[in-house]
Tab-separated table of C-alpha atoms and ligand atoms in Angstrom:
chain	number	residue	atom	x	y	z
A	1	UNK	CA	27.343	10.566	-11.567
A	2	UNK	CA	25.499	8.414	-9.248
A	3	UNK	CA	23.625	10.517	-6.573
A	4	UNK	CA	25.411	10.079	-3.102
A	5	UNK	CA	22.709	10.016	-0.934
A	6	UNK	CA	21.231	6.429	-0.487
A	7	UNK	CA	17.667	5.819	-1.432
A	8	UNK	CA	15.834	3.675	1.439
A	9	UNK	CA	12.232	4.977	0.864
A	10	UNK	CA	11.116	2.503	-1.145
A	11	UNK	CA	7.921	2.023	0.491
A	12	UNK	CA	7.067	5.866	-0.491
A	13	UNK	CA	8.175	4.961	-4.912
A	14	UNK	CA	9.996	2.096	-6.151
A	15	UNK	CA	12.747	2.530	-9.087
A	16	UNK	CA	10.823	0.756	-12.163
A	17	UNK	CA	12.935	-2.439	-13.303
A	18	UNK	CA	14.801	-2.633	-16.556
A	19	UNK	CA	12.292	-5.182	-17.393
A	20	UNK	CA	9.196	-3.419	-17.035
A	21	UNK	CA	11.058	0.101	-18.641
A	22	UNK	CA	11.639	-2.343	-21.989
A	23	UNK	CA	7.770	-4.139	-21.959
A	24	UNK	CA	6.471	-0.711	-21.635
A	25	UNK	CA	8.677	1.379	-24.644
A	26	UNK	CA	6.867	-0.200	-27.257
A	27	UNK	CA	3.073	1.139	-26.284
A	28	UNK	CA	4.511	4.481	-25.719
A	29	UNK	CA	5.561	5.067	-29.342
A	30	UNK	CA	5.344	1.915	-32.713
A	31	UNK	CA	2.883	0.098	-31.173
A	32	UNK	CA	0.489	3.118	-29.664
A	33	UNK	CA	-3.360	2.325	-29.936
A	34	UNK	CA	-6.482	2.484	-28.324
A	35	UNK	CA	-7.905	-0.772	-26.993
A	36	UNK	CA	-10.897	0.348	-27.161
A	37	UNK	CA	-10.286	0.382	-31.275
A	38	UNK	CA	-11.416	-3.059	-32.462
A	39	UNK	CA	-11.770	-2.057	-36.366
A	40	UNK	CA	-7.867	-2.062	-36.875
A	41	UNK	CA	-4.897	-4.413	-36.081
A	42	UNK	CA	-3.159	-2.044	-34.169
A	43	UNK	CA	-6.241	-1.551	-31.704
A	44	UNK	CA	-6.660	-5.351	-31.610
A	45	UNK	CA	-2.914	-5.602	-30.663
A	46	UNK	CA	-3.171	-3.304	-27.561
A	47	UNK	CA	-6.867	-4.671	-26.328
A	48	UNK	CA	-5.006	-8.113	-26.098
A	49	UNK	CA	-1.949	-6.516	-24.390
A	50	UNK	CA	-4.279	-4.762	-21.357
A	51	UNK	CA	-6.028	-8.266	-21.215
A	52	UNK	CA	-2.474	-10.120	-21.230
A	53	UNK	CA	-1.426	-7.410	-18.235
A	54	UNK	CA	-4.846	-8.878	-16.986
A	55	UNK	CA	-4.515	-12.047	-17.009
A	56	UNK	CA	-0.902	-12.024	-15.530
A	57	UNK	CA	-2.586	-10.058	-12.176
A	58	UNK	CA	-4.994	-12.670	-11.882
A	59	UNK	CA	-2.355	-15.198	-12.138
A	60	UNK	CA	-0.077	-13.532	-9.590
A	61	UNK	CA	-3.074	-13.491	-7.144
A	62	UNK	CA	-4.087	-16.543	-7.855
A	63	UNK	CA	-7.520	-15.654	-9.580
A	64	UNK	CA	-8.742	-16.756	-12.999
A	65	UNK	CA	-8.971	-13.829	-14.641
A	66	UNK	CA	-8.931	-15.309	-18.269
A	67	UNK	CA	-12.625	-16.424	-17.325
A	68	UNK	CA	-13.868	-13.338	-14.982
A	69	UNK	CA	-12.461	-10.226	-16.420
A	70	UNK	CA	-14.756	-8.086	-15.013
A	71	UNK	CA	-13.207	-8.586	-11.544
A	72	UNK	CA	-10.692	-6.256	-12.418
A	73	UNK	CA	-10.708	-2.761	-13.136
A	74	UNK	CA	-7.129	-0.934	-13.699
A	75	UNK	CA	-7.472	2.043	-11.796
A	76	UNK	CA	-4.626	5.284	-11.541
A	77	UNK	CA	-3.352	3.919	-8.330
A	78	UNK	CA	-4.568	2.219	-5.036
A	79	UNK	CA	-6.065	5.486	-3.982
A	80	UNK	CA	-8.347	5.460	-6.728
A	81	UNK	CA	-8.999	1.910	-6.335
A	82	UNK	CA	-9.481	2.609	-2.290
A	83	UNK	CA	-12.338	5.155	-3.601
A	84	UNK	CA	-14.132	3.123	-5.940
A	85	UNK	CA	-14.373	0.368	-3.477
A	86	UNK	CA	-15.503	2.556	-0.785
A	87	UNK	CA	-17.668	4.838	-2.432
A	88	UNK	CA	-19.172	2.206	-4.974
A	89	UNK	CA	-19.858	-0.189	-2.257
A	90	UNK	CA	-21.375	2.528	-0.008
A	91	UNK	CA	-23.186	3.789	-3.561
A	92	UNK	CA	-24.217	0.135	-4.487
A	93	UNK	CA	-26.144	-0.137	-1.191
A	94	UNK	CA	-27.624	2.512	-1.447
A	95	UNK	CA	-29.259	2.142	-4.825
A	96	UNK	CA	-29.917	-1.630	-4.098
A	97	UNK	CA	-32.658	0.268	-1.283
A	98	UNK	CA	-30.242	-1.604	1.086
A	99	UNK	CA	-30.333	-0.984	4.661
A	100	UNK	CA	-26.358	-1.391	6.235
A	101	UNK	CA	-25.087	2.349	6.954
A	102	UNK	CA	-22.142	1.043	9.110
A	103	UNK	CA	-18.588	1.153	8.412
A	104	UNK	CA	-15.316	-0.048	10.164
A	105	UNK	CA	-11.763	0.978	10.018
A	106	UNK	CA	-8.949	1.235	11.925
A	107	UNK	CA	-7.016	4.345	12.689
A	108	UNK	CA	-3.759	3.369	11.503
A	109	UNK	CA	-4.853	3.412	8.021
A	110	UNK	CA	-3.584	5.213	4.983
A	111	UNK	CA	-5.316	8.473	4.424
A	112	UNK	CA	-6.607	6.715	0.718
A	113	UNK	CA	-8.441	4.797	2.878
A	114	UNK	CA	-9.490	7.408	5.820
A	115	UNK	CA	-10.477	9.915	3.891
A	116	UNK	CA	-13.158	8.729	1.360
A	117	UNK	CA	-14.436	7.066	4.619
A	118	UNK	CA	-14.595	10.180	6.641
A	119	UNK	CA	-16.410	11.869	3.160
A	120	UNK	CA	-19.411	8.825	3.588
A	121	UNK	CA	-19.538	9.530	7.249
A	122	UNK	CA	-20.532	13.279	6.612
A	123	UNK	CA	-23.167	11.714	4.035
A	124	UNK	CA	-25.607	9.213	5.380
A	125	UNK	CA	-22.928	6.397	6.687
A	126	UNK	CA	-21.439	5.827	10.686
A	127	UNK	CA	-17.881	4.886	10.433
A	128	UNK	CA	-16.191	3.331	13.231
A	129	UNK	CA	-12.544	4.189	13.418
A	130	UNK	CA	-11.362	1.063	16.045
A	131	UNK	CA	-7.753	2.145	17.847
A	132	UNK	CA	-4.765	-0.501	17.084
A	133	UNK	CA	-2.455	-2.275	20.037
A	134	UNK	CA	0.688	-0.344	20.750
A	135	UNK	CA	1.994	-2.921	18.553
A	136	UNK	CA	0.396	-1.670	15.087
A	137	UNK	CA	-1.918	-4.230	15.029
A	138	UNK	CA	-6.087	-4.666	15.554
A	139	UNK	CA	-6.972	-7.007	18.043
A	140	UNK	CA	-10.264	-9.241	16.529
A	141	UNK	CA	-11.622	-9.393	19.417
A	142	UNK	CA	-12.062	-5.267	19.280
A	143	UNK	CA	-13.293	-5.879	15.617
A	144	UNK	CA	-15.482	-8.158	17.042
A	145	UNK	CA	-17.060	-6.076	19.009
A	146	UNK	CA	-17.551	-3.227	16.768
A	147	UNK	CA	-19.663	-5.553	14.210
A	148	UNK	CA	-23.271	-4.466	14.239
A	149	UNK	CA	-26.606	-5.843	12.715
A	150	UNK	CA	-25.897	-3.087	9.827
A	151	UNK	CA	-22.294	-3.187	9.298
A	152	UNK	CA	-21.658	-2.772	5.524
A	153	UNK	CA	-17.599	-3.444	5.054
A	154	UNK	CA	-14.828	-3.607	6.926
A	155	UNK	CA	-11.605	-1.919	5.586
A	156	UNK	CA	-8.276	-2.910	6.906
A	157	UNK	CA	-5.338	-2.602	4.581
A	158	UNK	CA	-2.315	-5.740	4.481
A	159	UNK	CA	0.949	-4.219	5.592
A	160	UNK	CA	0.967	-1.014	7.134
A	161	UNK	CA	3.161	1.814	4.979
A	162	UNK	CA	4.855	3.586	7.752
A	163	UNK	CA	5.558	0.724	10.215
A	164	UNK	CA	5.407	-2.202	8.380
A	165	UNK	CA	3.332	-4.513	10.494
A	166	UNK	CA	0.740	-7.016	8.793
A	167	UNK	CA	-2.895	-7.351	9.843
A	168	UNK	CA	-4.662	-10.288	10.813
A	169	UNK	CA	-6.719	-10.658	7.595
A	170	UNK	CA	-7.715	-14.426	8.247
A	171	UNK	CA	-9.459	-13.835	11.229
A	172	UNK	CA	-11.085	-10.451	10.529
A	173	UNK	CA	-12.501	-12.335	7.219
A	174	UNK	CA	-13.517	-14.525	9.196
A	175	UNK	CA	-15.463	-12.573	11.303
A	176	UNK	CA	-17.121	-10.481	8.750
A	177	UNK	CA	-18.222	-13.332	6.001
A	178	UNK	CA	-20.704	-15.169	8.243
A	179	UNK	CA	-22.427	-11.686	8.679
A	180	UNK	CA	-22.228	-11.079	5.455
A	181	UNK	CA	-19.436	-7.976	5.913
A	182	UNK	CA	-17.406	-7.060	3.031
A	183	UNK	CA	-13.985	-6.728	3.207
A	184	UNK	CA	-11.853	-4.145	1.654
A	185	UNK	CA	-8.172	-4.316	2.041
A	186	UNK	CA	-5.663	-1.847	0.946
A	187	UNK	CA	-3.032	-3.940	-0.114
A	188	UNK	CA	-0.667	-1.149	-2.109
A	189	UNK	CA	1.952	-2.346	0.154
A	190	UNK	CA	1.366	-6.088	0.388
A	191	UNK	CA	1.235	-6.994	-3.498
A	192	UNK	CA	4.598	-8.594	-4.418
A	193	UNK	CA	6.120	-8.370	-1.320
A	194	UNK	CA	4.027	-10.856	0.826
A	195	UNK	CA	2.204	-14.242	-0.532
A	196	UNK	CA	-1.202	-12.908	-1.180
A	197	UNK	CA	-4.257	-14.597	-2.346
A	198	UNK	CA	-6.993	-12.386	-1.842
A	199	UNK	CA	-10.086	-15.084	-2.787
A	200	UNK	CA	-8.778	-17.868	0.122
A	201	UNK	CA	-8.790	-15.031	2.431
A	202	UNK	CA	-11.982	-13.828	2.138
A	203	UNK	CA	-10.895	-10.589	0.958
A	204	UNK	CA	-13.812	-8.563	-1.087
A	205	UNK	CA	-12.294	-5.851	-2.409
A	206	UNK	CA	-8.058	-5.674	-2.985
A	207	UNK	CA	-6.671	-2.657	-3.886
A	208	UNK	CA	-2.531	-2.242	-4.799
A	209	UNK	CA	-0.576	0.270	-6.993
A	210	UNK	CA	2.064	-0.060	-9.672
A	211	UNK	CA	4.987	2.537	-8.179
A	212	UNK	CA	5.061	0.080	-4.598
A	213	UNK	CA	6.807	-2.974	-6.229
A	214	UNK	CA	8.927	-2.155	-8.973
A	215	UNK	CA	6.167	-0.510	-11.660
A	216	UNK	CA	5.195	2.568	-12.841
A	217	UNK	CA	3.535	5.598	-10.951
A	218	UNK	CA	-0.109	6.413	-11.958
A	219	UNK	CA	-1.343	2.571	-12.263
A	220	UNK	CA	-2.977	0.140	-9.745
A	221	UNK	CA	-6.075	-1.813	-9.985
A	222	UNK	CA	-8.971	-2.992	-7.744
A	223	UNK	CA	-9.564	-6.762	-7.330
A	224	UNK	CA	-13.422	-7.306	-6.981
A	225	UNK	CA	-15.369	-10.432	-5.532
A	226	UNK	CA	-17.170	-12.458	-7.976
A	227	UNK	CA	-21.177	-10.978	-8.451
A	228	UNK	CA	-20.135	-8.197	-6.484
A	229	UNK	CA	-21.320	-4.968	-7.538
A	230	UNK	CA	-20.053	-1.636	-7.000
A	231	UNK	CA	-21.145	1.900	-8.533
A	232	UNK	CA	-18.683	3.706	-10.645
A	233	UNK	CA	-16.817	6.628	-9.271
A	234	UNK	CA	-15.539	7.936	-12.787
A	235	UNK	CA	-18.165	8.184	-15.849
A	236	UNK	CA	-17.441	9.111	-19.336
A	237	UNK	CA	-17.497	5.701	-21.471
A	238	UNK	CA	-17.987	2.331	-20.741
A	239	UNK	CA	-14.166	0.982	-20.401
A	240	UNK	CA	-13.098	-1.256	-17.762
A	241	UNK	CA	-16.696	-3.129	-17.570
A	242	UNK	CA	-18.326	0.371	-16.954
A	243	UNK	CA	-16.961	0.899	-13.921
A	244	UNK	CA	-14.105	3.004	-14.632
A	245	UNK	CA	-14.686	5.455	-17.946
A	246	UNK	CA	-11.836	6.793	-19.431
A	247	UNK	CA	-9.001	5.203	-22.158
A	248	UNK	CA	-6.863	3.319	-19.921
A	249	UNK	CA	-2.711	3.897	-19.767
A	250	UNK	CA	-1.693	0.920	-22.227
A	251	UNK	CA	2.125	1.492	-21.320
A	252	UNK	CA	1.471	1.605	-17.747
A	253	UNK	CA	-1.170	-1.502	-17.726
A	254	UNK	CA	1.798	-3.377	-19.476
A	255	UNK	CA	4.396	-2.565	-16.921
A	256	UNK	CA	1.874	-2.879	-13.952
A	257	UNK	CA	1.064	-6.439	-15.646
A	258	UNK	CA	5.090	-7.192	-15.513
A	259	UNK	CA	6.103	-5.521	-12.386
A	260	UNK	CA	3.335	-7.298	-10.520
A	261	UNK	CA	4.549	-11.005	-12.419
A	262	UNK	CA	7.630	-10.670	-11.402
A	263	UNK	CA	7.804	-8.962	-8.053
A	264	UNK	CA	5.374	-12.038	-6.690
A	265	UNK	CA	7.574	-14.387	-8.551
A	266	UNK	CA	11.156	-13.563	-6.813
A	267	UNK	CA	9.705	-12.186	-3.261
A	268	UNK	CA	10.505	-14.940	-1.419
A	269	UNK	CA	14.461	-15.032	-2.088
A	270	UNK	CA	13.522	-11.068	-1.787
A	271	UNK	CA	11.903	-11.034	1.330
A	272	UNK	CA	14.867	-13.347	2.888
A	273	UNK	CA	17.206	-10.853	1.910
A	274	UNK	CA	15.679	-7.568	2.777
A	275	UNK	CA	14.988	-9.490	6.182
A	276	UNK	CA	18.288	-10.126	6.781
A	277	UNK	CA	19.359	-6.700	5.611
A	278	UNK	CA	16.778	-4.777	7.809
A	279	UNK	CA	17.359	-7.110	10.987
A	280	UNK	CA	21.594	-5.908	9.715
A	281	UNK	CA	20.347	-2.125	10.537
A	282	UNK	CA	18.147	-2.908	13.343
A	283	UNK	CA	21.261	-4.430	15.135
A	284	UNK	CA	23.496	-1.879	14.127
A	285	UNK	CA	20.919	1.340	15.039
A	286	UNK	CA	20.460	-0.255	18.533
A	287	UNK	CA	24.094	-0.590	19.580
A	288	UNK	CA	23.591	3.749	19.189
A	289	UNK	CA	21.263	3.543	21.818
A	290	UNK	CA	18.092	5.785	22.762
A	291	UNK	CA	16.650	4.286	19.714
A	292	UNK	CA	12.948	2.052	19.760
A	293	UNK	CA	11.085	-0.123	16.996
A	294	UNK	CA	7.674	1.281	16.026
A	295	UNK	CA	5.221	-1.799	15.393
A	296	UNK	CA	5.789	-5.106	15.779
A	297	UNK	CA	9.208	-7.051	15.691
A	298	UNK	CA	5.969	-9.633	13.939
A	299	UNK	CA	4.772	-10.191	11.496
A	300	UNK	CA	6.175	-7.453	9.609
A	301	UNK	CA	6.796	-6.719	6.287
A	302	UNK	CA	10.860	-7.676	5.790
A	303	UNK	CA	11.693	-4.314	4.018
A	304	UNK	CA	10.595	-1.805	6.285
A	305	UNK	CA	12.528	-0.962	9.660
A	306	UNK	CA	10.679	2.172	11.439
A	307	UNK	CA	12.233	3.817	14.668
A	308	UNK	CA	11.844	6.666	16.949
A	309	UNK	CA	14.867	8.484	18.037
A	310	UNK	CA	14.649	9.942	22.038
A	311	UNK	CA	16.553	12.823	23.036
A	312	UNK	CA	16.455	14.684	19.199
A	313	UNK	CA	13.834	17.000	17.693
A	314	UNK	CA	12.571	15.417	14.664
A	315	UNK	CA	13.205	18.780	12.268
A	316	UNK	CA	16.901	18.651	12.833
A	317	UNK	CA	17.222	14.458	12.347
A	318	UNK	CA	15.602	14.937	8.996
A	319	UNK	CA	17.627	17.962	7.844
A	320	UNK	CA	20.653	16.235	8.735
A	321	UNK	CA	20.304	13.068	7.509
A	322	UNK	CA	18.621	14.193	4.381
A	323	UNK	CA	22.206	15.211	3.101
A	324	UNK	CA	22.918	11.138	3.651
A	325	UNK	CA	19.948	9.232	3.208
A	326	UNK	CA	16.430	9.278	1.229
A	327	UNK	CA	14.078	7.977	4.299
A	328	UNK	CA	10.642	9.698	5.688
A	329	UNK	CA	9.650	10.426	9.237
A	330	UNK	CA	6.206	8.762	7.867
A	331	UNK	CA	4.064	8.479	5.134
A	332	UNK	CA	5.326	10.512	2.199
A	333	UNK	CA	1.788	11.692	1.998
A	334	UNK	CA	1.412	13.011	5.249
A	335	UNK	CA	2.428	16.729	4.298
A	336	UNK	CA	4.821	17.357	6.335
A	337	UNK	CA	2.454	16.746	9.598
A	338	UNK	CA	3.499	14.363	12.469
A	339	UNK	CA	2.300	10.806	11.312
A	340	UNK	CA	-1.273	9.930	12.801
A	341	UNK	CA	-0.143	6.036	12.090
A	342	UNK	CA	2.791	6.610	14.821
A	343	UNK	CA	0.183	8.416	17.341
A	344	UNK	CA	-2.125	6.006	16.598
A	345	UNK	CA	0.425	3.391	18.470
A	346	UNK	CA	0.583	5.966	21.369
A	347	UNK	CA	3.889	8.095	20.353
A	348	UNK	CA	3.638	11.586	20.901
A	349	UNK	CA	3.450	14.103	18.442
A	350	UNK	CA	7.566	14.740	19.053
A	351	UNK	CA	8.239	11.070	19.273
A	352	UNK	CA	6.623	10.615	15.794
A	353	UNK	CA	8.761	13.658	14.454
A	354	UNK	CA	11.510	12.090	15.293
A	355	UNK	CA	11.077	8.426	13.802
A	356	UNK	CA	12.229	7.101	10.661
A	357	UNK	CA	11.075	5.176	8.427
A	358	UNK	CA	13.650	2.905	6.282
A	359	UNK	CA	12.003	1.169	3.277
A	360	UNK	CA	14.628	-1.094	1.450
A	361	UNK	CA	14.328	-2.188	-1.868
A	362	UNK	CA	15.159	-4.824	-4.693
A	363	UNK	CA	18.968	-3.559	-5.077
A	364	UNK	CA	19.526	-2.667	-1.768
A	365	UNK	CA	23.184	-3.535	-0.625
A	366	UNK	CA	24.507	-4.643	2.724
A	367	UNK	CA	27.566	-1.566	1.958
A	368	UNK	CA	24.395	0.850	1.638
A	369	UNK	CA	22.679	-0.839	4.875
A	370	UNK	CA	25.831	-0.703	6.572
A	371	UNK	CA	26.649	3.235	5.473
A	372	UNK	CA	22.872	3.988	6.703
A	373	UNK	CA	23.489	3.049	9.742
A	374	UNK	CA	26.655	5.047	10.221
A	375	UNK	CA	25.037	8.237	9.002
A	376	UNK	CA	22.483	7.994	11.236
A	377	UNK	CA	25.167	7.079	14.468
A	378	UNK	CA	26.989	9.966	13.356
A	379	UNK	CA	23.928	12.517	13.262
A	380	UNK	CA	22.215	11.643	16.524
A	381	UNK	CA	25.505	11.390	18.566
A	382	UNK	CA	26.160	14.749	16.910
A	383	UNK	CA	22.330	15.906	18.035
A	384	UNK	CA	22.589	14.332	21.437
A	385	UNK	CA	25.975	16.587	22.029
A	386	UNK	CA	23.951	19.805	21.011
A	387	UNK	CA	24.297	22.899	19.083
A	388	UNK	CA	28.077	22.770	19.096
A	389	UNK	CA	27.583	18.923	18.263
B	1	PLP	C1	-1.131	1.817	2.070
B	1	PLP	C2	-1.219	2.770	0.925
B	1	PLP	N1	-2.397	3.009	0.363
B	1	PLP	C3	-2.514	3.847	-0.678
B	1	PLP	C4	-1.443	4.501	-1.202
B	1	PLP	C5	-1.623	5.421	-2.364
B	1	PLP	O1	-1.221	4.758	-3.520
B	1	PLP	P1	-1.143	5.507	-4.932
B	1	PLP	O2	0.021	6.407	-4.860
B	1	PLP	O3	-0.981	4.403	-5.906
B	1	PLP	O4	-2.435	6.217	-5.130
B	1	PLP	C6	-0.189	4.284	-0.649
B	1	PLP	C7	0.992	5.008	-1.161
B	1	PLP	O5	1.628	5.768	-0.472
B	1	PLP	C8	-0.062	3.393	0.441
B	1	PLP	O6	1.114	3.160	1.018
């Protein structure tokens, strides 16, 4: 029996597509090697599958990847990928007798970015964390005038997880490359769901993750600028040029491979839809009243509405419409804590416990958009009335 209760958190886990379920059943089982096995057929068979996944990525991003391999290491995810290209930048510099100690960030970050910045600030680095516009976004001009002699990177991700908004990569690229600033973007929400081509935008380091755009949990990858060098975070053998040691997930490189091929090939029918689907709830959600937008109306990503509900503790939104509807207050990695991405825009710590976060995917329906909407009417008109509501 189907499960009642609509799914709209797709920006927390996508479903995996039929597709990418079929490319991956073969390296699970018949075909099963170890590319790293080049005296056999079998091995030979899955080293050119992980370079065909390869090769696809590059293509998606626009990157030849057929002629620089190296420039991409599969990684478990983009918060492995976040820490390699933190820590092996920060690493790099260090053992190049290099002299920048400076980082920037922003404070509306994922914590996959935060955190291995905060653990480089505690050993030998100054990390600026800049504050974002009410809107979501950074202002350049405050980036601007962060940048000092010694600033090493700059690490702003695409699309923001919780509220959607997208970051002004062009011009903080091109405020860092004349200084000779790396970038780092986390782009585990941006892959496949905007047009994204990392090398035109001046982007040093990319990061994304297989379970954000119709792939498989436990896979992402790190895009790396030509010549750049980073030191590796995981040792152990000498896969993935050396810098990440360990037999990589054949099955999951395949479907990441796929998932990433196809999601970049049909998001812009995708992103019409979902647009026109989210603005559907946004219309519908406001005619409840009481109810704001977190981040801005633009640019945004299309699939993701967030919203803060006045008038209703946060606890007793989510336990009611958690019978209805799969959505999150904020990040689904948060822990249960109020999100520091909606204080970061100025909400207060009730006002963030009481938002919502609608992430719509691929098969989303209008019915589904439409029912959404209704549960959540029906549960904050019930709130509003109070305990006997
Ligand atoms: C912006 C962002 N960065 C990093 C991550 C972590 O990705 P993964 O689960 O692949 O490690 C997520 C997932 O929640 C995310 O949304």
């Amino acid at each position: 029996m189907a499960d009642p209760v609509i799914y709209l958190d797709h920006q927390a886990s996508t479903p995996c597509t039929a597709a990418v379920l079929a490319a991956m059943a073969p390296w699970w089982s018949d075909q099963c090697a170890n590319p790293s096995s080049r005296l056999h057929r079998s091995g030979l068979r899955a080293a050119a599958a992980l370079e065909q996944a390869r090769s696809r990525l590059g293509a998606a991003l626009a990157v030849d990847l057929d002629r620089q391999p190296q420039r991409l290491v599969f990684t478990s995810g983009a918060t492995e990928a976040n820490n390699l290209a933190l820590k092996g930048l920060a690493e790099a510099e260090l053992a190049a007798g290099g002299r920048r100690r400076h980082l920037i960030t922003v404070a509306s970050e994922h914590r996959a970015v935060l955190d291995p910045l905060r653990h480089l600030a505690r050993h030998g680095f100054q990390l600026s964390e800049l504050p974002v516009e009410p809107d979501g976004l950074l202002d350049p001009a405050r980036l601007a005038a962060a940048l000092r002699p010694d600033t090493l990177l700059v690490s702003v991700m695409a699309a923001n997880n919780e509220i959607g908004v997208l970051q002004p990569l062009a011009a903080i690229s091109a405020l860092c490359r004349p200084r000779g600033i790396r970038v780092h973007c986390d782009a585990a929400q941006a892959v496949g769901h905007i047009p994204l081509r990392p090398d035109a935008l001046g982007i040093d380091l990319l990061s994304f993750s297989g379970h954000k755009l119709g792939g498989p949990p436990g896979i992402g990858a790190l895009l790396i600028a030509p010549g750049l060098s980073l030191a590796a975070q995981q040792h152990g053998g000498s896969q993935e040029h050396g810098l990440r040691a360990g037999t990589p997930p054949l099955p999951l490189v395949v479907g990441l491979g796929l998932a990433v091929q196809q999601a970049v090939a049909t998001q812009p029918e995708r992103s019409t839809r979902l647009a026109a689907l989210r603005d559907r709830l946004w219309q519908q959600l406001q005619a409840v009243g009481g109810i704001e937008r977190n981040g801005a109306a633009t640019p945004r990503l299309a699939h993701n509405l967030s919203v803060r509900v006045e008038g209703v503790d946060g606890a007793a939104l989510h336990s009611r419409l958690r019978r209805h509807l799969a959505v999150s207050s904020g990040s689904a990695c948060a822990g249960g804590e109020p999100s520091h991405v909606l204080q970061s825009l100025g909400l207060s710590r009730q006002q963030a416990a009481a938002s919502i976060r609608f992430g719509l995917g691929a098969d989303t329906t209008a019915a589904e958009i439409d029912a959404a909407a209704t549960v959540v009417q029906d549960v904050v008109t019930a709130l509003r009335r109070g305990p006997t509501g």
